[in-house]
Amino acid sequence: MQTSEHIIRAATVVVFVEGLRQRNPNAVVNTVFMFLGTYLPSVVERIYDVEFRPWQRVYTECAMLAHAVGMLDLYDEIWWWDHLTHVLSATLLGGFVHTASRHRGRNPARDVLASIVSGGLLWEAMELAIHRVSEAFGIEPMLVYYGPRDTLGDLVFNLFGALLVFVFGDRLLENFTQNAD
């Protein structure tokens, strides 16, 4: 394991501990999932017999860390934090779909767009549902719904992430597709 992975995972543990210190269950639960997400590159490498470049590993793991750190009120305190994490998430999902499409010999644009739009809509619906159920039970929601304007903004930044995959996907993900037929 590279030093950068150790640093990112250690930072995620720090976020977890800070979430405990603040008695912030949202930060604690989300950080556990984000910590597990830092292992995605290794899992993908084993399952699909591919190799991540070091920067791709760091990018993926930093995206997970950005979500975890955001749970320590950065989503509320820094106006652009939510936009950043939506772009990061969209590029990760879009990159995976782009690679899968290339392996199938297809032009990935339609698949990437469909996955980003449907994934974004599903996420926003889940966010709203969790918020409503939490309100009904009188508990703090793990995900916060900020209203239709925020939802629209999230979907726009998801599309920006998809655009980045359209523009840079072939060049930046070639190590995953170079052996595709």
PDB file of C-alpha atoms in Angstrom:
ATOM      1  CA  MET A   1       0.000   0.000   0.000  1.00  0.00           C
ATOM      2  CA  GLN A   2       1.261   3.449  -0.865  1.00  0.00           C
ATOM      3  CA  THR A   3       1.897   6.193   1.626  1.00  0.00           C
ATOM      4  CA  SER A   4      -0.912   8.286   0.149  1.00  0.00           C
ATOM      5  CA  GLU A   5      -3.412   5.527   0.936  1.00  0.00           C
ATOM      6  CA  HIS A   6      -2.214   5.410   4.533  1.00  0.00           C
ATOM      7  CA  ILE A   7      -2.550   9.174   4.827  1.00  0.00           C
ATOM      8  CA  ILE A   8      -6.041   9.247   3.311  1.00  0.00           C
ATOM      9  CA  ARG A   9      -7.270   6.384   5.474  1.00  0.00           C
ATOM     10  CA  ALA A  10      -5.711   7.959   8.572  1.00  0.00           C
ATOM     11  CA  ALA A  11      -7.457  11.228   7.727  1.00  0.00           C
ATOM     12  CA  THR A  12     -10.729   9.328   7.400  1.00  0.00           C
ATOM     13  CA  VAL A  13     -10.173   7.809  10.846  1.00  0.00           C
ATOM     14  CA  VAL A  14      -9.550  11.324  12.190  1.00  0.00           C
ATOM     15  CA  VAL A  15     -12.901  12.410  10.710  1.00  0.00           C
ATOM     16  CA  PHE A  16     -14.529   9.385  12.358  1.00  0.00           C
ATOM     17  CA  VAL A  17     -13.030  10.250  15.749  1.00  0.00           C
ATOM     18  CA  GLU A  18     -14.058  13.885  15.355  1.00  0.00           C
ATOM     19  CA  GLY A  19     -17.572  12.739  14.519  1.00  0.00           C
ATOM     20  CA  LEU A  20     -17.594  10.721  17.747  1.00  0.00           C
ATOM     21  CA  ARG A  21     -16.219  13.694  19.692  1.00  0.00           C
ATOM     22  CA  GLN A  22     -18.928  15.964  18.279  1.00  0.00           C
ATOM     23  CA  ARG A  23     -21.552  13.272  18.884  1.00  0.00           C
ATOM     24  CA  ASN A  24     -22.412  13.577  15.211  1.00  0.00           C
ATOM     25  CA  PRO A  25     -23.962  10.253  14.123  1.00  0.00           C
ATOM     26  CA  ASN A  26     -24.167  11.452  10.503  1.00  0.00           C
ATOM     27  CA  ALA A  27     -20.407  11.942  10.370  1.00  0.00           C
ATOM     28  CA  VAL A  28     -19.723   8.634  12.115  1.00  0.00           C
ATOM     29  CA  VAL A  29     -21.965   6.491   9.907  1.00  0.00           C
ATOM     30  CA  ASN A  30     -21.030   8.210   6.644  1.00  0.00           C
ATOM     31  CA  THR A  31     -17.339   8.074   7.482  1.00  0.00           C
ATOM     32  CA  VAL A  32     -17.513   4.315   8.019  1.00  0.00           C
ATOM     33  CA  PHE A  33     -18.958   3.920   4.519  1.00  0.00           C
ATOM     34  CA  MET A  34     -16.422   6.340   3.045  1.00  0.00           C
ATOM     35  CA  PHE A  35     -13.565   4.490   4.790  1.00  0.00           C
ATOM     36  CA  LEU A  36     -14.752   1.248   3.229  1.00  0.00           C
ATOM     37  CA  GLY A  37     -14.948   3.092  -0.103  1.00  0.00           C
ATOM     38  CA  THR A  38     -11.211   3.773   0.055  1.00  0.00           C
ATOM     39  CA  TYR A  39     -10.763   0.051  -0.563  1.00  0.00           C
ATOM     40  CA  LEU A  40     -12.704   0.170  -3.856  1.00  0.00           C
ATOM     41  CA  PRO A  41      -9.612   0.464  -6.066  1.00  0.00           C
ATOM     42  CA  SER A  42      -8.134  -2.705  -4.551  1.00  0.00           C
ATOM     43  CA  VAL A  43     -11.427  -4.573  -4.878  1.00  0.00           C
ATOM     44  CA  VAL A  44     -11.894  -3.460  -8.492  1.00  0.00           C
ATOM     45  CA  GLU A  45      -8.322  -4.478  -9.329  1.00  0.00           C
ATOM     46  CA  ARG A  46      -8.878  -7.982  -7.983  1.00  0.00           C
ATOM     47  CA  ILE A  47     -12.313  -8.524  -9.517  1.00  0.00           C
ATOM     48  CA  TYR A  48     -11.632  -7.053 -12.963  1.00  0.00           C
ATOM     49  CA  ASP A  49      -7.899  -7.768 -13.312  1.00  0.00           C
ATOM     50  CA  VAL A  50      -7.016  -4.138 -13.942  1.00  0.00           C
ATOM     51  CA  GLU A  51      -4.500  -1.836 -12.327  1.00  0.00           C
ATOM     52  CA  PHE A  52      -5.164   1.666 -11.083  1.00  0.00           C
ATOM     53  CA  ARG A  53      -2.539   4.285 -11.675  1.00  0.00           C
ATOM     54  CA  PRO A  54      -1.380   5.916  -8.448  1.00  0.00           C
ATOM     55  CA  TRP A  55      -3.204   9.180  -9.197  1.00  0.00           C
ATOM     56  CA  GLN A  56      -6.444   7.267  -9.924  1.00  0.00           C
ATOM     57  CA  ARG A  57      -6.207   5.581  -6.533  1.00  0.00           C
ATOM     58  CA  VAL A  58      -5.603   8.909  -4.791  1.00  0.00           C
ATOM     59  CA  TYR A  59      -8.448  10.556  -6.716  1.00  0.00           C
ATOM     60  CA  THR A  60     -10.906   7.828  -5.734  1.00  0.00           C
ATOM     61  CA  GLU A  61      -9.835   7.843  -2.112  1.00  0.00           C
ATOM     62  CA  CYS A  62      -9.828  11.656  -1.893  1.00  0.00           C
ATOM     63  CA  ALA A  63     -13.392  11.661  -3.234  1.00  0.00           C
ATOM     64  CA  MET A  64     -14.338   9.369  -0.345  1.00  0.00           C
ATOM     65  CA  LEU A  65     -12.481  11.593   2.119  1.00  0.00           C
ATOM     66  CA  ALA A  66     -14.207  14.724   0.773  1.00  0.00           C
ATOM     67  CA  HIS A  67     -17.599  13.175   1.512  1.00  0.00           C
ATOM     68  CA  ALA A  68     -16.514  12.136   5.000  1.00  0.00           C
ATOM     69  CA  VAL A  69     -15.042  15.546   5.841  1.00  0.00           C
ATOM     70  CA  GLY A  70     -18.170  17.199   4.503  1.00  0.00           C
ATOM     71  CA  MET A  71     -20.212  15.500   7.206  1.00  0.00           C
ATOM     72  CA  LEU A  72     -18.410  17.640   9.796  1.00  0.00           C
ATOM     73  CA  ASP A  73     -20.704  20.525   8.807  1.00  0.00           C
ATOM     74  CA  LEU A  74     -18.713  21.554   5.718  1.00  0.00           C
ATOM     75  CA  TYR A  75     -21.788  20.941   3.582  1.00  0.00           C
ATOM     76  CA  ASP A  76     -23.508  23.682   5.592  1.00  0.00           C
ATOM     77  CA  GLU A  77     -20.537  26.010   6.137  1.00  0.00           C
ATOM     78  CA  ILE A  78     -18.832  26.028   2.713  1.00  0.00           C
ATOM     79  CA  TRP A  79     -21.300  26.827  -0.064  1.00  0.00           C
ATOM     80  CA  TRP A  80     -19.405  24.922  -2.780  1.00  0.00           C
ATOM     81  CA  TRP A  81     -18.597  21.735  -0.812  1.00  0.00           C
ATOM     82  CA  ASP A  82     -21.760  19.926  -1.922  1.00  0.00           C
ATOM     83  CA  HIS A  83     -21.070  20.888  -5.539  1.00  0.00           C
ATOM     84  CA  LEU A  84     -17.536  19.507  -5.298  1.00  0.00           C
ATOM     85  CA  THR A  85     -18.657  16.184  -3.870  1.00  0.00           C
ATOM     86  CA  HIS A  86     -21.355  15.788  -6.526  1.00  0.00           C
ATOM     87  CA  VAL A  87     -18.787  16.355  -9.279  1.00  0.00           C
ATOM     88  CA  LEU A  88     -16.401  13.867  -7.661  1.00  0.00           C
ATOM     89  CA  SER A  89     -19.118  11.224  -7.268  1.00  0.00           C
ATOM     90  CA  ALA A  90     -20.320  11.728 -10.823  1.00  0.00           C
ATOM     91  CA  THR A  91     -16.812  11.323 -12.234  1.00  0.00           C
ATOM     92  CA  LEU A  92     -16.333   8.092 -10.281  1.00  0.00           C
ATOM     93  CA  LEU A  93     -19.629   6.592 -11.429  1.00  0.00           C
ATOM     94  CA  GLY A  94     -19.195   7.996 -14.924  1.00  0.00           C
ATOM     95  CA  GLY A  95     -15.637   6.650 -15.152  1.00  0.00           C
ATOM     96  CA  PHE A  96     -16.768   3.166 -14.168  1.00  0.00           C
ATOM     97  CA  VAL A  97     -19.610   3.230 -16.709  1.00  0.00           C
ATOM     98  CA  HIS A  98     -17.316   4.704 -19.379  1.00  0.00           C
ATOM     99  CA  THR A  99     -14.856   1.850 -18.893  1.00  0.00           C
ATOM    100  CA  ALA A 100     -17.604  -0.798 -18.922  1.00  0.00           C
ATOM    101  CA  SER A 101     -19.053   0.658 -22.131  1.00  0.00           C
ATOM    102  CA  ARG A 102     -15.661   0.667 -23.846  1.00  0.00           C
ATOM    103  CA  HIS A 103     -15.186  -2.981 -22.834  1.00  0.00           C
ATOM    104  CA  ARG A 104     -18.483  -3.768 -24.557  1.00  0.00           C
ATOM    105  CA  GLY A 105     -17.297  -1.927 -27.671  1.00  0.00           C
ATOM    106  CA  ARG A 106     -19.865   0.826 -27.249  1.00  0.00           C
ATOM    107  CA  ASN A 107     -19.637   4.584 -27.358  1.00  0.00           C
ATOM    108  CA  PRO A 108     -19.890   5.418 -23.636  1.00  0.00           C
ATOM    109  CA  ALA A 109     -21.570   8.831 -23.922  1.00  0.00           C
ATOM    110  CA  ARG A 110     -25.174   7.606 -23.715  1.00  0.00           C
ATOM    111  CA  ASP A 111     -24.406   5.101 -20.953  1.00  0.00           C
ATOM    112  CA  VAL A 112     -22.503   7.662 -18.883  1.00  0.00           C
ATOM    113  CA  LEU A 113     -25.282  10.227 -19.248  1.00  0.00           C
ATOM    114  CA  ALA A 114     -27.985   7.678 -18.385  1.00  0.00           C
ATOM    115  CA  SER A 115     -26.113   6.438 -15.325  1.00  0.00           C
ATOM    116  CA  ILE A 116     -25.381   9.934 -14.025  1.00  0.00           C
ATOM    117  CA  VAL A 117     -28.952  11.158 -14.524  1.00  0.00           C
ATOM    118  CA  SER A 118     -30.604   8.031 -13.124  1.00  0.00           C
ATOM    119  CA  GLY A 119     -28.065   7.679 -10.296  1.00  0.00           C
ATOM    120  CA  GLY A 120     -28.508  11.347  -9.400  1.00  0.00           C
ATOM    121  CA  LEU A 121     -32.289  11.120  -9.404  1.00  0.00           C
ATOM    122  CA  LEU A 122     -32.167   7.954  -7.310  1.00  0.00           C
ATOM    123  CA  TRP A 123     -29.797   9.600  -4.812  1.00  0.00           C
ATOM    124  CA  GLU A 124     -31.952  12.700  -4.508  1.00  0.00           C
ATOM    125  CA  ALA A 125     -35.102  10.590  -4.052  1.00  0.00           C
ATOM    126  CA  MET A 126     -33.330   8.556  -1.364  1.00  0.00           C
ATOM    127  CA  GLU A 127     -32.168  11.749   0.343  1.00  0.00           C
ATOM    128  CA  LEU A 128     -35.741  13.063   0.416  1.00  0.00           C
ATOM    129  CA  ALA A 129     -37.171   9.738   1.599  1.00  0.00           C
ATOM    130  CA  ILE A 130     -34.634   9.434   4.423  1.00  0.00           C
ATOM    131  CA  HIS A 131     -35.355  13.008   5.453  1.00  0.00           C
ATOM    132  CA  ARG A 132     -39.133  12.471   5.477  1.00  0.00           C
ATOM    133  CA  VAL A 133     -38.936   9.153   7.360  1.00  0.00           C
ATOM    134  CA  SER A 134     -36.554  10.688   9.898  1.00  0.00           C
ATOM    135  CA  GLU A 135     -38.912  13.623  10.419  1.00  0.00           C
ATOM    136  CA  ALA A 136     -41.840  11.241  10.904  1.00  0.00           C
ATOM    137  CA  PHE A 137     -39.923   9.371  13.620  1.00  0.00           C
ATOM    138  CA  GLY A 138     -38.498  12.536  15.176  1.00  0.00           C
ATOM    139  CA  ILE A 139     -34.858  11.592  14.613  1.00  0.00           C
ATOM    140  CA  GLU A 140     -32.035  13.435  12.907  1.00  0.00           C
ATOM    141  CA  PRO A 141     -31.733  12.328   9.261  1.00  0.00           C
ATOM    142  CA  MET A 142     -28.470  10.782   8.038  1.00  0.00           C
ATOM    143  CA  LEU A 143     -28.906  12.723   4.808  1.00  0.00           C
ATOM    144  CA  VAL A 144     -30.338  16.206   4.677  1.00  0.00           C
ATOM    145  CA  TYR A 145     -32.808  17.369   2.058  1.00  0.00           C
ATOM    146  CA  TYR A 146     -32.396  21.080   1.325  1.00  0.00           C
ATOM    147  CA  GLY A 147     -35.244  21.486  -1.141  1.00  0.00           C
ATOM    148  CA  PRO A 148     -35.907  21.465  -4.875  1.00  0.00           C
ATOM    149  CA  ARG A 149     -33.403  24.206  -5.694  1.00  0.00           C
ATOM    150  CA  ASP A 150     -30.593  22.244  -4.036  1.00  0.00           C
ATOM    151  CA  THR A 151     -31.730  19.080  -5.824  1.00  0.00           C
ATOM    152  CA  LEU A 152     -31.571  20.864  -9.173  1.00  0.00           C
ATOM    153  CA  GLY A 153     -28.100  22.191  -8.339  1.00  0.00           C
ATOM    154  CA  ASP A 154     -26.941  18.700  -7.353  1.00  0.00           C
ATOM    155  CA  LEU A 155     -28.176  17.296 -10.655  1.00  0.00           C
ATOM    156  CA  VAL A 156     -26.426  20.077 -12.591  1.00  0.00           C
ATOM    157  CA  PHE A 157     -23.116  19.359 -10.860  1.00  0.00           C
ATOM    158  CA  ASN A 158     -23.618  15.648 -11.514  1.00  0.00           C
ATOM    159  CA  LEU A 159     -23.910  16.539 -15.204  1.00  0.00           C
ATOM    160  CA  PHE A 160     -20.731  18.601 -14.950  1.00  0.00           C
ATOM    161  CA  GLY A 161     -18.989  15.468 -13.646  1.00  0.00           C
ATOM    162  CA  ALA A 162     -20.404  13.521 -16.594  1.00  0.00           C
ATOM    163  CA  LEU A 163     -19.078  16.209 -18.955  1.00  0.00           C
ATOM    164  CA  LEU A 164     -15.595  15.779 -17.475  1.00  0.00           C
ATOM    165  CA  VAL A 165     -15.812  12.050 -18.171  1.00  0.00           C
ATOM    166  CA  PHE A 166     -16.966  12.740 -21.762  1.00  0.00           C
ATOM    167  CA  VAL A 167     -14.025  15.072 -22.370  1.00  0.00           C
ATOM    168  CA  PHE A 168     -11.236  13.275 -20.526  1.00  0.00           C
ATOM    169  CA  GLY A 169     -12.442   9.682 -20.102  1.00  0.00           C
ATOM    170  CA  ASP A 170     -10.656   8.048 -23.025  1.00  0.00           C
ATOM    171  CA  ARG A 171      -7.331   9.656 -22.168  1.00  0.00           C
ATOM    172  CA  LEU A 172      -7.465   9.315 -18.369  1.00  0.00           C
ATOM    173  CA  LEU A 173      -9.002   5.843 -18.219  1.00  0.00           C
ATOM    174  CA  GLU A 174      -7.097   4.183 -21.058  1.00  0.00           C
ATOM    175  CA  ASN A 175      -5.290   1.846 -18.652  1.00  0.00           C
ATOM    176  CA  PHE A 176      -8.669   0.224 -17.910  1.00  0.00           C
ATOM    177  CA  THR A 177      -9.693  -0.124 -21.556  1.00  0.00           C
ATOM    178  CA  GLN A 178      -6.470  -0.682 -23.504  1.00  0.00           C
ATOM    179  CA  ASN A 179      -7.009  -4.449 -23.673  1.00  0.00           C
ATOM    180  CA  ALA A 180     -10.714  -4.202 -24.510  1.00  0.00           C
ATOM    181  CA  ASP A 181     -11.714  -5.716 -27.820  1.00  0.00           C
TER     182      ASP A 181
END
